[in-house]
Amino acid sequence: MVGWAIAVHGGAGVDPNLPTERQEQAKQLLTRCLNLGISALRSSASAIDVVELVVRELETDPIFNSGRGSALTEKGTVEMEASIMDGVGRRCGAVSGLSTVKNPVSLARLVMDKSPHSYLAFSGAEDFAKQMGVEREENDYFVTEDNVGMLKVAKEANSIVFDYRIPTTGYESCGAGVESPIRMNGLPISVYAPETVGCVVVDSQGRCAAATSTGGLMNKRIGRIGDSPLIGAGTYACDVCGVSCTGEGEAIIRGTLAREVAAVMEYKGLALQEAVDFVIKERLDEGQAGLIAVSKTGEVAYGFNCVGMFRGCATEDGFMEVGIWE
Amino acid sequence: MVGWAIAVHGGAGVDPNLPTERQEQAKQLLTRCLNLGISALRSSASAIDVVELVVRELETDPIFNSGRGSALTEKGTVEMEASIMDGVGRRCGAVSGLSTVKNPVSLARLVMDKSPHSYLAFSGAEDFAKQMGVEREENDYFVTEDNVGMLKVAKEANSIVFDYRIPTTGYESCGAGVESPIRMNGLPISVYAPETVGCVVVDSQGRCAAATSTGGLMNKRIGRIGDSPLIGAGTYACDMCGVSCTGEGEAIIRGTLAREVAAVMEYKGLALQEAVDFVIKERLDEGQAGLIAVSKTGEVAYGFNCVGMFRGCATEDGFMEVGIWE
């Protein structure tokens, strides 16, 4: 028996000028989600059930960029994606390109448990959703006024929505984020608002799980897939730990960020926080991202190399913390 | 300067009863592709250009399961996917759900080089293809008589097309592949025919690259995504090595197989062949798969834990080998 631990996030890369009211709302949501998870853990729920439960709550709330409140594609629609992974057996499920599914993480769970595949996308994923009878909504449900406004700004700023690649010719204007004003993925931070959500849990049996959900990049091309549904990139769980990442999609993908935390624990013998720090420092190059993680021994950790990450953590011994900045 | 090296594969998991004529055809194609790559390498082409060139050839030939000759979805259509990664900067591009693009690997390259994203899928990917003006064909072009027949057999066998997960209730019939008759992904090996293709190269500057392309699982659900387009799973390249995998999709995804080879080289200091052997032995559990790899020092290696893998390798010092069985 170990002490359980839980962490949630609502995205890495936060506008330092975010209105105080908005910061408070975000912290309240993170707190509420932590408490939901803690309640379930106290009732001996399994890690995989808790991560799903908590991410559902994050998706349902319009504040962050997942489910309702998802970032909008260039066409003003939503294409949501999510993945979930059970450290037990490293089972996983993922979905992309959802437009009517109220809780993408739950569909990802169904892909894992009830479909013969690991990853379903676009119309095939929507068909599966109908077949499974999950809750579905019209596009309007997911689209918030805030995001309609953000999309307009993104388009007017005439920014290239950028998955942050090592600059090649033609993209000289999209550099790393240390310049001012702060930019991530080629957008000013006030517009970028990644706000992918995620949850990692280790339960009292030492089982780890992780889940990540997002609407993706504001003003993204139709069909663009980011890191959140990709096992090993945005989400990973094994017998050693559970990890969920957020930030610049391409940096997370080519850094196989979530898997990396586990790999350095397994192969270099690093403890959780050391592993998180190592990965954030060594695997991101110019990329900006953050992650949350738990280990099978009941530890919880997080790290980020950008300005702010909405996060919260709690452990069974009563520790609880919600934060945005360093 | 190092000696260059190249490896190609046409899928892991081969029917031991495959007619000799078919085996010969396959070996001839592998040989032709190796020679194509060798020719380019002798003209100092870069690794990233060579892997694309070779995989294009594999896609164009109807023999293996990619491009023309792709496995068919449950509806008799094709949904092709591919990924490519450049060890230099770990840049990457991927595509899924293609139905008209003659060379998926080239579209993946364009996603990497010419789009603001890393991964495009389904209608969004098709739109990008039109925009880029790549060669496109009608569905008929990709569909071979062989595969129409295979699809029928798969349906009649009433097999669940299975991404091979750790058995949960209801899937007891889909066990690991040591039983007879040989099954992979829940299908008898004579029907399964994964035949994903791939190529890995290290050029004379020591730069590594990898690319993988496939039509996916025979009789797959619409929208199903496998390991081939997933960076870290089916494809990976970094400054140390280049890797392309093939076999049971879910096993490769949850084993983050391609990244694993590089990770054990980096973190455990294993040499290429040791790393390949370690990964095949330790990361697959009951899964069946194979992979090819090259290292920055000019080595080439491959490994597989199933019955057969179509592969070929060559190095600058004149070594060349094409094979199917152990």
XYZ file of C-alpha atoms in Angstrom:
652
model
C 0.000 0.000 0.000
C 1.290 3.444 -0.870
C -0.161 6.855 -0.291
C -2.137 7.926 -3.319
C -1.207 11.060 -5.241
C -2.887 13.135 -7.901
C -1.978 16.026 -10.150
C -4.035 18.001 -12.650
C -3.085 20.613 -15.191
C -4.870 23.141 -17.346
C -2.061 23.978 -19.743
C 1.491 25.309 -19.854
C 2.230 28.766 -21.188
C 0.151 31.386 -19.430
C -0.248 35.043 -20.304
C 1.443 36.993 -17.484
C -1.236 39.627 -18.057
C -4.071 37.215 -17.486
C -6.743 39.107 -15.502
C -6.766 38.213 -11.804
C -10.379 37.151 -12.038
C -9.533 34.607 -14.684
C -6.589 33.325 -12.625
C -8.931 32.843 -9.669
C -11.510 31.015 -11.750
C -8.811 28.704 -13.057
C -7.487 27.961 -9.577
C -10.987 27.252 -8.332
C -11.550 24.778 -11.131
C -8.234 23.050 -10.459
C -9.120 22.846 -6.764
C -12.538 21.431 -7.514
C -11.044 18.801 -9.802
C -8.423 17.824 -7.267
C -11.126 17.411 -4.651
C -13.170 15.269 -7.004
C -10.181 13.027 -7.532
C -9.300 12.955 -3.850
C -12.846 11.939 -2.964
C -12.698 9.075 -5.427
C -9.267 7.990 -4.238
C -10.508 7.934 -0.651
C -13.225 5.562 -1.838
C -10.497 3.324 -3.272
C -11.221 4.106 -6.877
C -8.549 2.895 -9.278
C -6.117 5.306 -10.917
C -7.579 4.741 -14.366
C -11.096 5.576 -13.154
C -9.911 8.680 -11.333
C -8.013 10.181 -14.262
C -11.051 9.718 -16.468
C -13.391 11.211 -13.887
C -11.216 14.266 -13.341
C -10.545 14.946 -17.006
C -14.288 14.670 -17.690
C -14.800 17.475 -15.197
C -12.118 19.569 -16.894
C -13.689 18.944 -20.295
C -17.170 19.841 -19.098
C -16.064 23.132 -17.602
C -15.633 25.756 -20.332
C -12.602 27.406 -18.735
C -9.757 25.405 -20.229
C -9.165 24.233 -23.781
C -10.868 20.848 -23.855
C -14.387 19.600 -24.467
C -16.563 22.647 -24.006
C -14.298 25.650 -24.377
C -12.031 23.964 -26.914
C -9.841 26.116 -29.140
C -11.320 26.556 -32.610
C -10.032 25.389 -35.975
C -9.462 27.875 -38.783
C -13.084 27.259 -39.710
C -14.484 28.035 -36.268
C -15.312 24.398 -35.523
C -13.914 22.089 -32.857
C -11.779 19.021 -33.435
C -11.125 17.558 -30.022
C -8.613 14.905 -29.103
C -7.642 12.925 -26.040
C -5.711 9.928 -24.831
C -5.715 7.806 -21.723
C -3.254 5.206 -20.494
C -3.384 2.637 -17.735
C -0.033 1.876 -16.170
C -1.340 -1.616 -15.538
C -0.373 -3.436 -18.705
C 0.327 -0.133 -20.423
C -3.081 -0.297 -22.047
C -4.078 2.819 -23.957
C -6.763 4.502 -26.002
C -6.867 7.700 -28.041
C -9.203 9.761 -30.192
C -8.797 12.728 -32.545
C -11.011 14.894 -34.678
C -14.096 14.726 -32.475
C -16.786 17.298 -33.111
C -19.814 16.099 -31.169
C -18.528 14.067 -28.256
C -19.140 15.776 -24.937
C -16.310 13.948 -23.150
C -13.468 12.957 -25.446
C -11.501 11.270 -22.650
C -14.361 8.855 -22.089
C -14.423 7.945 -25.752
C -10.682 7.343 -25.564
C -11.365 5.036 -22.629
C -13.944 3.160 -24.649
C -11.479 2.806 -27.521
C -9.099 1.224 -25.024
C -11.654 -1.038 -23.357
C -14.278 -1.769 -25.959
C -12.815 -1.443 -29.429
C -10.359 -3.697 -31.200
C -8.062 -0.731 -31.830
C -5.954 1.813 -29.913
C -6.657 5.047 -31.734
C -9.695 6.193 -33.713
C -10.049 9.504 -35.468
C -12.420 11.801 -37.307
C -15.512 10.308 -38.862
C -14.530 6.804 -37.750
C -14.253 8.022 -34.167
C -17.603 9.788 -34.443
C -19.172 6.558 -35.763
C -17.746 4.701 -32.793
C -19.162 7.360 -30.488
C -22.648 6.856 -31.929
C -22.256 3.123 -31.609
C -21.187 3.415 -27.988
C -24.040 5.796 -27.221
C -21.853 8.379 -25.477
C -23.243 11.820 -24.762
C -23.077 13.990 -27.850
C -23.774 17.665 -28.517
C -24.021 20.083 -31.413
C -21.017 22.230 -32.319
C -22.527 25.248 -30.515
C -22.228 23.515 -27.184
C -18.441 23.407 -27.422
C -17.893 26.885 -28.849
C -17.524 29.694 -26.305
C -17.724 33.423 -26.951
C -14.221 33.800 -25.565
C -12.833 31.461 -28.158
C -14.752 32.989 -31.036
C -13.079 36.244 -30.034
C -9.657 34.574 -29.729
C -9.985 33.055 -33.176
C -10.699 36.465 -34.638
C -7.663 37.947 -32.954
C -5.484 35.075 -34.133
C -6.634 35.559 -37.702
C -6.291 39.330 -37.576
C -2.821 39.071 -36.113
C -2.166 37.138 -39.321
C -0.049 34.755 -37.354
C 1.075 31.459 -38.727
C -0.242 28.947 -36.239
C 2.925 27.102 -35.693
C 3.745 23.781 -34.112
C 7.109 25.225 -33.213
C 9.606 23.473 -35.330
C 13.367 24.055 -35.531
C 13.273 27.109 -37.811
C 13.686 26.299 -41.500
C 13.743 28.872 -44.276
C 10.653 30.994 -44.425
C 9.834 30.789 -40.773
C 12.452 33.157 -39.391
C 9.790 35.145 -37.613
C 8.886 32.266 -35.347
C 11.655 32.012 -32.848
C 11.928 30.612 -29.358
C 9.838 32.120 -26.635
C 12.366 34.138 -24.691
C 11.788 37.231 -26.772
C 9.263 39.841 -25.757
C 6.356 39.865 -26.285
C 6.110 36.226 -25.254
C 5.139 33.945 -28.086
C 4.360 30.276 -28.109
C 3.670 28.293 -31.227
C 4.144 31.484 -33.204
C 1.261 33.248 -31.505
C 1.385 36.002 -28.907
C 0.826 34.416 -25.514
C -2.423 36.312 -25.038
C -3.862 34.451 -28.016
C -2.056 31.140 -27.771
C -3.776 29.964 -24.596
C -2.933 26.264 -24.991
C -4.796 25.160 -21.881
C -4.738 21.489 -22.727
C -5.928 19.605 -19.646
C -4.635 16.476 -17.992
C -4.584 14.349 -14.907
C -2.194 11.776 -13.478
C -2.898 9.526 -10.548
C -1.242 6.829 -8.513
C -3.773 4.988 -6.374
C -3.254 3.244 -3.062
C -2.307 0.036 -4.851
C 0.539 1.874 -6.541
C -1.135 1.763 -9.948
C -0.440 4.754 -12.192
C -2.600 6.252 -14.912
C -2.628 9.364 -17.075
C -5.033 11.177 -19.372
C -4.824 14.298 -21.547
C -7.513 16.153 -23.484
C -7.558 19.204 -25.715
C -9.195 21.176 -28.490
C -5.691 21.770 -29.867
C -4.187 24.915 -31.384
C -6.254 28.035 -31.924
C -6.811 28.589 -35.646
C -5.335 25.190 -36.509
C -5.772 23.637 -39.928
C -8.580 21.142 -40.255
C -7.112 17.724 -39.588
C -4.204 18.873 -37.469
C -3.291 16.412 -34.734
C -1.181 17.564 -31.773
C 0.653 15.777 -28.990
C -2.286 15.182 -26.640
C -3.646 12.011 -28.261
C -0.196 10.582 -28.943
C 0.964 7.902 -26.544
C 4.521 8.595 -25.452
C 4.258 12.258 -26.371
C 1.337 13.865 -24.503
C 0.399 10.927 -22.309
C 2.180 7.948 -20.821
C 1.739 5.551 -17.942
C 3.528 2.369 -16.975
C 4.242 0.543 -13.776
C 6.746 3.210 -12.744
C 4.808 6.452 -13.317
C 2.041 8.413 -15.043
C 2.678 11.564 -17.086
C 0.607 14.191 -18.904
C 2.175 16.991 -20.949
C 1.092 20.328 -22.370
C 2.644 23.095 -24.437
C 4.085 23.261 -27.920
C 2.848 20.176 -29.699
C 5.771 19.534 -31.992
C 8.313 19.940 -29.218
C 6.440 17.379 -27.141
C 6.108 14.976 -30.070
C 9.706 15.012 -31.152
C 10.825 14.924 -27.542
C 8.540 11.940 -26.814
C 8.141 13.837 -23.580
C 5.777 11.692 -21.541
C 7.652 8.482 -22.286
C 10.932 10.198 -21.512
C 10.101 10.743 -17.847
C 9.535 7.025 -17.427
C 12.578 6.134 -19.526
C 14.997 8.136 -17.427
C 13.516 6.692 -14.265
C 13.868 3.169 -15.634
C 17.189 3.493 -17.401
C 19.014 6.152 -15.427
C 17.471 5.340 -12.074
C 16.310 8.912 -11.518
C 13.636 9.626 -8.932
C 10.445 11.318 -10.123
C 11.270 14.990 -9.587
C 14.800 14.500 -10.950
C 13.326 12.783 -13.996
C 10.832 15.585 -14.567
C 13.543 18.233 -14.227
C 15.884 16.335 -16.504
C 13.280 15.946 -19.219
C 12.160 19.565 -19.097
C 15.740 20.727 -19.231
C 17.215 18.284 -21.741
C 14.480 17.159 -24.083
C 12.853 20.392 -25.128
C 15.570 22.296 -26.993
C 13.837 25.552 -27.932
C 10.420 24.079 -27.283
C 8.210 25.267 -24.467
C 6.171 22.828 -22.463
C 5.215 21.509 -19.067
C 4.131 18.248 -17.526
C 2.718 16.649 -14.403
C 3.723 13.232 -13.131
C 3.172 10.720 -10.355
C 5.248 7.696 -9.406
C 4.239 4.297 -8.135
C 5.691 5.148 -4.738
C 3.174 7.937 -4.189
C 5.217 10.931 -5.299
C 3.869 13.790 -7.375
C 5.900 16.279 -9.426
C 5.593 18.858 -12.168
C 7.870 20.989 -14.293
C 7.677 23.568 -17.056
C 10.087 25.780 -18.939
C 7.648 28.446 -20.020
C 5.817 31.265 -18.276
C 3.341 29.540 -16.006
C 1.396 26.314 -15.973
C -2.057 25.883 -14.458
C -1.649 22.953 -12.093
C -2.644 21.367 -8.827
C -1.300 18.431 -6.814
C -2.337 16.528 -3.739
C -1.072 13.544 -1.804
C -2.698 11.320 0.756
C -0.757 12.800 3.666
C -2.751 16.000 3.248
C -0.457 17.996 0.981
C -2.354 20.126 -1.524
C -1.210 22.918 -3.791
C -2.716 24.818 -6.704
C -0.674 27.267 -8.724
C -0.039 29.068 -11.976
C 3.359 30.706 -11.790
C 6.825 29.490 -10.790
C 32.819 10.772 -42.274
C 31.244 7.390 -41.604
C 30.295 4.584 -43.906
C 26.671 4.947 -44.866
C 24.145 2.218 -44.074
C 20.610 1.485 -45.120
C 17.880 -0.958 -44.172
C 14.417 -1.510 -45.599
C 11.516 -3.625 -44.440
C 8.267 -4.854 -45.870
C 6.590 -5.966 -42.661
C 7.008 -8.321 -39.716
C 4.886 -11.427 -39.367
C 5.068 -13.557 -42.468
C 2.959 -16.572 -43.349
C 5.334 -19.577 -43.257
C 3.222 -20.985 -46.090
C 3.751 -17.996 -48.309
C 4.185 -19.305 -51.861
C 7.807 -19.349 -52.997
C 6.976 -17.153 -55.956
C 5.633 -14.473 -53.645
C 8.724 -14.745 -51.443
C 10.921 -14.251 -54.501
C 8.939 -11.242 -55.680
C 9.238 -9.696 -52.246
C 12.998 -10.251 -52.112
C 13.390 -8.756 -55.549
C 11.513 -5.652 -54.495
C 13.593 -5.302 -51.349
C 16.753 -5.684 -53.414
C 15.609 -3.103 -55.920
C 14.812 -0.650 -53.134
C 18.137 -1.206 -51.451
C 19.899 -0.546 -54.717
C 17.912 2.621 -55.242
C 18.983 3.830 -51.833
C 22.584 2.763 -52.334
C 22.733 4.632 -55.607
C 21.478 7.791 -53.949
C 23.860 7.403 -51.022
C 26.788 7.021 -53.411
C 25.740 10.345 -54.903
C 25.927 11.855 -51.399
C 22.190 12.214 -50.951
C 21.151 13.018 -47.405
C 19.545 10.403 -45.165
C 16.197 12.190 -45.133
C 16.074 12.286 -48.939
C 17.032 8.635 -49.233
C 14.411 7.316 -46.819
C 11.734 9.243 -48.677
C 12.944 8.028 -52.049
C 13.038 4.396 -50.987
C 9.686 4.410 -49.230
C 8.117 6.046 -52.313
C 9.334 3.055 -54.300
C 7.852 0.649 -51.761
C 4.541 2.530 -51.824
C 4.385 2.556 -55.596
C 4.966 -1.166 -55.888
C 1.767 -3.083 -55.128
C 3.493 -5.951 -53.359
C 3.579 -4.676 -49.793
C 0.910 -2.980 -47.712
C 1.466 0.690 -48.451
C 0.350 3.125 -51.127
C -0.792 0.939 -53.959
C -1.508 -2.474 -52.481
C -2.625 -1.073 -49.134
C -4.746 -3.229 -46.861
C -8.433 -2.348 -47.065
C -10.754 -0.926 -44.440
C -13.958 -2.738 -43.496
C -15.578 -0.772 -46.312
C -13.102 -1.827 -48.969
C -11.454 1.588 -49.157
C -7.914 2.632 -48.295
C -6.855 4.895 -45.449
C -3.098 5.237 -45.725
C -0.718 6.632 -43.172
C 2.966 7.421 -42.922
C 5.560 9.252 -40.914
C 9.067 10.488 -41.529
C 11.694 11.784 -39.135
C 14.988 13.544 -39.641
C 17.586 12.795 -36.986
C 18.931 16.278 -37.590
C 16.916 18.360 -35.174
C 14.478 15.500 -34.695
C 12.112 17.138 -37.155
C 9.111 15.060 -38.096
C 5.980 14.854 -40.192
C 3.066 12.429 -40.287
C -0.189 11.792 -42.113
C -3.168 9.485 -41.601
C -6.426 8.714 -43.352
C -5.215 9.362 -46.884
C -7.364 8.022 -49.685
C -6.039 9.662 -52.845
C -2.385 10.421 -52.251
C -0.113 8.283 -54.374
C 2.884 8.617 -52.023
C 1.909 9.138 -48.400
C 5.520 9.401 -47.237
C 6.028 12.410 -49.463
C 3.005 14.132 -48.016
C 4.387 13.416 -44.546
C 7.612 15.077 -45.673
C 5.679 18.101 -46.856
C 3.865 18.297 -43.517
C 7.299 18.388 -41.887
C 8.840 20.902 -44.273
C 6.007 23.036 -45.556
C 3.176 23.077 -43.067
C 2.959 24.756 -39.683
C 2.055 21.428 -38.077
C 3.529 17.963 -37.451
C 0.647 15.650 -38.194
C -2.344 16.036 -40.494
C -5.126 13.520 -40.957
C -8.169 12.613 -42.977
C -9.938 15.360 -44.874
C -7.510 17.998 -43.566
C -4.616 15.955 -44.884
C -6.354 15.476 -48.210
C -6.913 19.259 -48.430
C -3.218 19.820 -47.761
C -2.395 17.296 -50.485
C -4.491 19.219 -52.998
C -2.871 22.442 -51.899
C 0.609 20.977 -52.288
C -0.247 19.564 -55.699
C 1.068 16.065 -54.932
C 0.221 13.206 -57.237
C -3.235 11.874 -56.501
C -5.219 8.876 -57.732
C -8.689 7.430 -57.479
C -9.417 4.688 -54.939
C -9.177 1.988 -57.628
C -5.514 2.706 -58.166
C -4.659 1.635 -54.631
C -6.933 -1.401 -54.428
C -5.452 -4.682 -55.649
C -7.309 -7.872 -56.467
C -5.230 -9.690 -53.883
C -6.432 -7.396 -51.149
C -10.058 -7.493 -52.218
C -9.771 -11.247 -51.806
C -8.029 -10.912 -48.446
C -10.724 -8.615 -47.169
C -13.362 -11.137 -48.065
C -11.484 -13.887 -46.257
C -11.020 -11.691 -43.214
C -14.736 -10.940 -43.086
C -15.747 -14.527 -43.666
C -13.379 -15.744 -41.008
C -15.459 -13.421 -38.815
C -12.317 -12.377 -37.075
C -12.163 -9.368 -34.830
C -9.446 -7.248 -36.348
C -7.485 -6.722 -33.251
C -4.771 -4.275 -32.293
C -3.510 -6.951 -29.941
C -4.145 -5.711 -26.492
C -3.447 -7.442 -23.171
C -6.505 -9.733 -23.167
C -9.444 -8.301 -21.245
C -12.738 -10.091 -20.807
C -14.398 -10.954 -24.054
C -11.232 -11.300 -26.047
C -10.010 -14.639 -24.744
C -9.760 -15.976 -28.250
C -7.054 -13.514 -29.175
C -3.951 -14.771 -27.489
C -0.268 -14.372 -28.111
C 1.151 -15.722 -31.304
C 2.913 -18.868 -30.173
C -0.140 -20.993 -30.684
C -0.831 -22.784 -33.929
C -2.200 -21.719 -36.344
C -0.160 -18.564 -36.077
C -2.245 -15.502 -35.429
C -1.300 -11.869 -35.313
C -3.668 -9.118 -34.353
C -6.368 -11.735 -33.961
C -6.188 -12.823 -37.578
C -4.711 -16.012 -39.007
C -1.283 -15.157 -40.373
C -2.365 -15.952 -43.921
C -4.839 -13.083 -43.753
C -3.061 -10.685 -41.458
C -0.218 -9.830 -43.817
C 0.857 -6.600 -42.087
C 3.513 -5.701 -44.620
C 3.969 -2.147 -43.444
C 7.051 -0.751 -45.179
C 9.913 1.322 -43.900
C 13.416 2.539 -44.445
C 16.190 3.783 -42.197
C 19.391 5.391 -43.358
C 22.572 6.854 -41.969
C 24.400 8.874 -44.589
C 28.121 9.538 -44.895
C 27.794 12.596 -42.668
C 26.452 10.375 -39.912
C 22.946 11.819 -40.184
C 20.124 9.357 -39.461
C 16.584 9.323 -40.780
C 13.604 6.976 -40.764
C 10.281 6.627 -42.535
C 7.359 4.204 -42.295
C 4.271 3.826 -44.457
C 1.236 1.566 -44.404
C -2.358 0.925 -45.368
C -2.861 -0.420 -41.849
C -4.837 -3.439 -40.678
C -6.918 -5.500 -43.074
C -10.631 -4.982 -42.361
C -9.892 -2.141 -39.950
C -12.597 0.219 -38.777
C -12.845 3.500 -40.627
C -10.727 6.002 -38.738
C -8.387 3.513 -37.125
C -4.863 4.824 -36.700
C -1.980 2.414 -36.108
C 1.625 2.790 -35.036
C 3.148 3.746 -38.367
C 2.341 7.474 -38.293
C 3.140 7.826 -34.604
C 6.491 9.344 -33.795
C 8.228 7.305 -31.129
C 6.126 4.247 -31.881
C 6.520 3.290 -35.545
C 9.191 5.777 -36.514
C 11.989 7.596 -34.727
C 15.261 9.264 -35.604
C 17.659 11.373 -33.600
C 21.331 12.105 -33.705
C 22.108 8.571 -32.522
C 19.983 6.372 -34.732
C 17.030 5.872 -37.050
C 14.332 3.246 -36.453
C 11.261 1.937 -38.284
C 8.927 -0.666 -36.783
C 6.263 -3.040 -38.035
C 3.915 -5.612 -36.545
C 1.099 -5.428 -34.025
C 0.159 -1.779 -33.789
C -0.904 -1.613 -30.185
C 2.157 -3.448 -28.966
C 4.361 -0.981 -30.808
C 2.400 2.013 -29.520
C 2.387 1.052 -25.880
C 5.999 -0.060 -26.127
C 7.000 3.236 -27.771
C 9.208 0.888 -29.721
C 11.108 3.150 -32.083
C 11.990 5.662 -29.381
C 13.022 2.828 -27.090
C 15.926 1.767 -29.262
C 17.370 5.272 -29.071
C 16.583 5.581 -25.364
C 18.499 2.462 -24.376
C 21.424 3.542 -26.498
C 21.419 6.958 -24.868
C 20.603 5.990 -21.304
C 22.034 2.504 -20.973
C 24.924 2.978 -23.362
C 23.956 -0.042 -25.458
C 25.314 -0.425 -28.966
C 22.833 -0.649 -31.831
C 22.346 -4.406 -32.110
C 22.222 -4.798 -28.331
C 19.638 -2.031 -28.173
C 17.523 -3.663 -30.883
C 17.712 -7.050 -29.165
C 16.894 -5.549 -25.793
C 13.863 -3.711 -27.101
C 12.480 -6.701 -28.994
C 12.969 -8.896 -25.974
C 11.884 -6.563 -23.171
C 9.393 -4.087 -24.560
C 6.946 -6.279 -26.420
C 5.377 -8.491 -23.741
C 2.981 -10.680 -25.720
C 3.140 -8.378 -28.712
C 4.704 -9.398 -31.987
C 6.750 -6.964 -33.981
C 9.995 -6.238 -35.744
C 12.161 -3.251 -36.522
C 15.117 -2.053 -38.542
C 17.649 0.452 -37.295
C 20.832 2.293 -38.188
C 23.252 4.171 -35.966
C 25.232 7.339 -36.555
C 28.425 5.281 -36.644
C 27.317 3.420 -39.756
C 25.905 0.265 -38.185
C 22.718 -1.433 -39.332
C 20.606 -3.904 -37.348
C 17.207 -5.524 -37.235
C 15.215 -7.746 -34.920
C 11.819 -9.383 -34.692
C 10.041 -11.764 -32.364
C 7.527 -13.159 -34.808
C 7.686 -15.556 -37.728
C 9.625 -13.705 -40.383
C 10.187 -10.119 -41.422
C 10.750 -8.966 -44.983
C 13.968 -6.960 -44.786
C 17.166 -5.944 -46.471
C 20.310 -4.149 -45.304
C 23.429 -2.796 -46.883
C 26.492 -0.916 -45.744
C 29.102 1.061 -47.613
C 31.773 -1.599 -47.234
C 29.815 -3.797 -49.636
C 27.721 -5.851 -47.199
C 24.252 -6.601 -48.509
C 21.600 -9.001 -47.314
C 17.929 -9.571 -48.080
C 15.864 -12.020 -46.086
C 12.515 -13.119 -44.747
C 13.068 -15.766 -42.127
C 15.317 -16.013 -39.052
